[in-house]
GROMACS .gro file of C-alpha atoms in nm:
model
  113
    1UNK     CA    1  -0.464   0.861  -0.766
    2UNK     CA    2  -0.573   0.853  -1.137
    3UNK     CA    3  -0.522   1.245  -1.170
    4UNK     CA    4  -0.161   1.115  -1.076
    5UNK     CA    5  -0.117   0.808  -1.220
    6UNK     CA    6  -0.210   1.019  -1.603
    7UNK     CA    7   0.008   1.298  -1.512
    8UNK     CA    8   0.340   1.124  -1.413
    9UNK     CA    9   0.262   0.835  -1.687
   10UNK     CA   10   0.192   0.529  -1.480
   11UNK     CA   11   0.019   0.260  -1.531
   12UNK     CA   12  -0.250   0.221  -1.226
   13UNK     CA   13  -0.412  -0.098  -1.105
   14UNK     CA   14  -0.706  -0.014  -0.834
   15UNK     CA   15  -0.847  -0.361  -0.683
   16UNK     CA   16  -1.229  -0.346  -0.729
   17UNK     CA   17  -1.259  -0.551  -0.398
   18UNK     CA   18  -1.102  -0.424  -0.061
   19UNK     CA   19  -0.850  -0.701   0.019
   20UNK     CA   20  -1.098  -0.750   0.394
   21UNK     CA   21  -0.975  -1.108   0.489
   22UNK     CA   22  -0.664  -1.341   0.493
   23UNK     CA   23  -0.781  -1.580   0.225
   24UNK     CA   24  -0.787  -1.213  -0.014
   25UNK     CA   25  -0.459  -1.104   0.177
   26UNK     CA   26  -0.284  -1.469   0.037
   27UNK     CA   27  -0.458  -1.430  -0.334
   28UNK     CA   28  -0.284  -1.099  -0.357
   29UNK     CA   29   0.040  -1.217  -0.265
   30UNK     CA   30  -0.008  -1.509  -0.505
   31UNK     CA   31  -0.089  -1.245  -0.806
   32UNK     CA   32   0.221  -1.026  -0.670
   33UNK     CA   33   0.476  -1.319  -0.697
   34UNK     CA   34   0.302  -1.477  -1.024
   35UNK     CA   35   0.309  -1.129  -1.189
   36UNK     CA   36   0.488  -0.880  -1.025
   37UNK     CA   37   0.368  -0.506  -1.038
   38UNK     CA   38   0.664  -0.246  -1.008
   39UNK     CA   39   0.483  -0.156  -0.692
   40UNK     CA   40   0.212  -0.143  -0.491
   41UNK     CA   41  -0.020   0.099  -0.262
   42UNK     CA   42  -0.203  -0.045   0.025
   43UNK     CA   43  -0.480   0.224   0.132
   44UNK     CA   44  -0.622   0.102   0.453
   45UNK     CA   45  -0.992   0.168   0.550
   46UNK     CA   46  -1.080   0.117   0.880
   47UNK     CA   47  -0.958   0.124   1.216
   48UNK     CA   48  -1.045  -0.226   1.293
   49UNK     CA   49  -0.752  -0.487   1.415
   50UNK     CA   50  -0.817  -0.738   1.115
   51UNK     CA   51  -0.744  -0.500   0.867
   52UNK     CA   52  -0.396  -0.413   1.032
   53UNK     CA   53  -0.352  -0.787   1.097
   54UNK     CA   54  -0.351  -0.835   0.732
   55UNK     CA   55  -0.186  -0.564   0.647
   56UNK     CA   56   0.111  -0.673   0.820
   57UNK     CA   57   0.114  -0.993   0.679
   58UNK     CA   58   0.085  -0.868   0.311
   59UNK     CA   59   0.458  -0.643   0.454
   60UNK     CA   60   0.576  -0.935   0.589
   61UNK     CA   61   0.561  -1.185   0.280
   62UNK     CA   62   0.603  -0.965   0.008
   63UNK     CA   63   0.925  -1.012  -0.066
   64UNK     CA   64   1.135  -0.727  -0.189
   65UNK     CA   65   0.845  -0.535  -0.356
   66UNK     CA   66   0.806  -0.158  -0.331
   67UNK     CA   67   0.518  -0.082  -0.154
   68UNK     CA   68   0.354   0.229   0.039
   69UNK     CA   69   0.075   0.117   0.323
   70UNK     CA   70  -0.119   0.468   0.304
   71UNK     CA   71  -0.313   0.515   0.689
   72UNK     CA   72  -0.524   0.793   0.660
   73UNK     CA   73  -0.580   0.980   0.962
   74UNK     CA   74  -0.875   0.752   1.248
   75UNK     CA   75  -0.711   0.393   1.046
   76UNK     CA   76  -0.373   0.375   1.323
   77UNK     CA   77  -0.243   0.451   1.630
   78UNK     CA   78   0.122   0.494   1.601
   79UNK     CA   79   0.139   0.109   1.741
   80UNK     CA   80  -0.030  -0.022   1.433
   81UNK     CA   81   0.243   0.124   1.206
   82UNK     CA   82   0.533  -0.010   1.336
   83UNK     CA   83   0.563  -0.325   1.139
   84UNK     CA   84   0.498  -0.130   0.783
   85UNK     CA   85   0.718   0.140   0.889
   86UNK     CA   86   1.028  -0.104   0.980
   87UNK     CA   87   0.991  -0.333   0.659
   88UNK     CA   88   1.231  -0.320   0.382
   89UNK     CA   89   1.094  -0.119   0.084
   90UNK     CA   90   0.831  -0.051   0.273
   91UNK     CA   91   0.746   0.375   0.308
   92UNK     CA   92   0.431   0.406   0.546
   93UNK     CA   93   0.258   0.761   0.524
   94UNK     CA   94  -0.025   0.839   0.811
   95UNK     CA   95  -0.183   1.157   0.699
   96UNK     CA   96  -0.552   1.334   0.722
   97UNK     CA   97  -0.482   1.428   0.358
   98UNK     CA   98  -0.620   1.221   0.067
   99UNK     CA   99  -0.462   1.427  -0.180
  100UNK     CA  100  -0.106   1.250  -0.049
  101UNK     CA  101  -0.185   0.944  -0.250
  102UNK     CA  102  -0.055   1.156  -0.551
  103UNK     CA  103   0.264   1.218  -0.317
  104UNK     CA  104   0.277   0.782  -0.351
  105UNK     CA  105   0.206   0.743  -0.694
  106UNK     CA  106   0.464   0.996  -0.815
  107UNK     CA  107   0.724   0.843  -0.533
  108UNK     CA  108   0.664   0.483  -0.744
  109UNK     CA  109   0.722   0.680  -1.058
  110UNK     CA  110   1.034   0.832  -0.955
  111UNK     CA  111   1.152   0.484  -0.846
  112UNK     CA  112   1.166   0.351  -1.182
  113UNK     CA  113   1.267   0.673  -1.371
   0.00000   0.00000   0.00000
């Protein structure tokens, strides 16, 4: 995503803490409303039922922010994308390929070009 983020000129963000529980789930929707980013990429990292759970509630309250919720492939079944994949402004990709998070970075860029 940084090989990306230099060569289509956008400015990139990268949490140094996985968001893992609610409490982290509510503090980024806090720092979303306070400040809003032009838009965001959720990577998820384990196929584990929390991390959907809050997942879904980061699409749920975010408001009208961009945002792509990245699954790479052994993180979903096709039921746990069906909330992500139905929000507004919402683009879910669920891919065995990494190197698609470039794919997101320059879909935010062209957004806002």
């Amino acid at each position: 995503m940084s090989d990306a983020a230099e060569r289509y000129d956008v400015k990139l963000d990268v949490a140094a803490e996985p968001i893992a529980d609610i409490p982290a789930v509510d503090k980024l929707l806090a720092e979303c409303k306070q400040s809003p980013p032009d838009g965001i990429i959720l990577v998820v990292g384990a196929l584990h039922p929390d991390y959907w759970s809050h997942t879904n509630k980061f699409v749920a309250e975010k408001g009208d922010l961009p945002t792509i919720v990245f699954s790479p492939m052994g993180t979903s079944f096709t039921g746990h994308l069906q909330a992500a994949r139905k929000a507004k402004r919402c683009f879910t990709a669920a891919t065995q390929d990494h190197g698609w998070l470039a794919t997101g970075v320059r879909m935010m860029r062209a957004m806002w070009t």
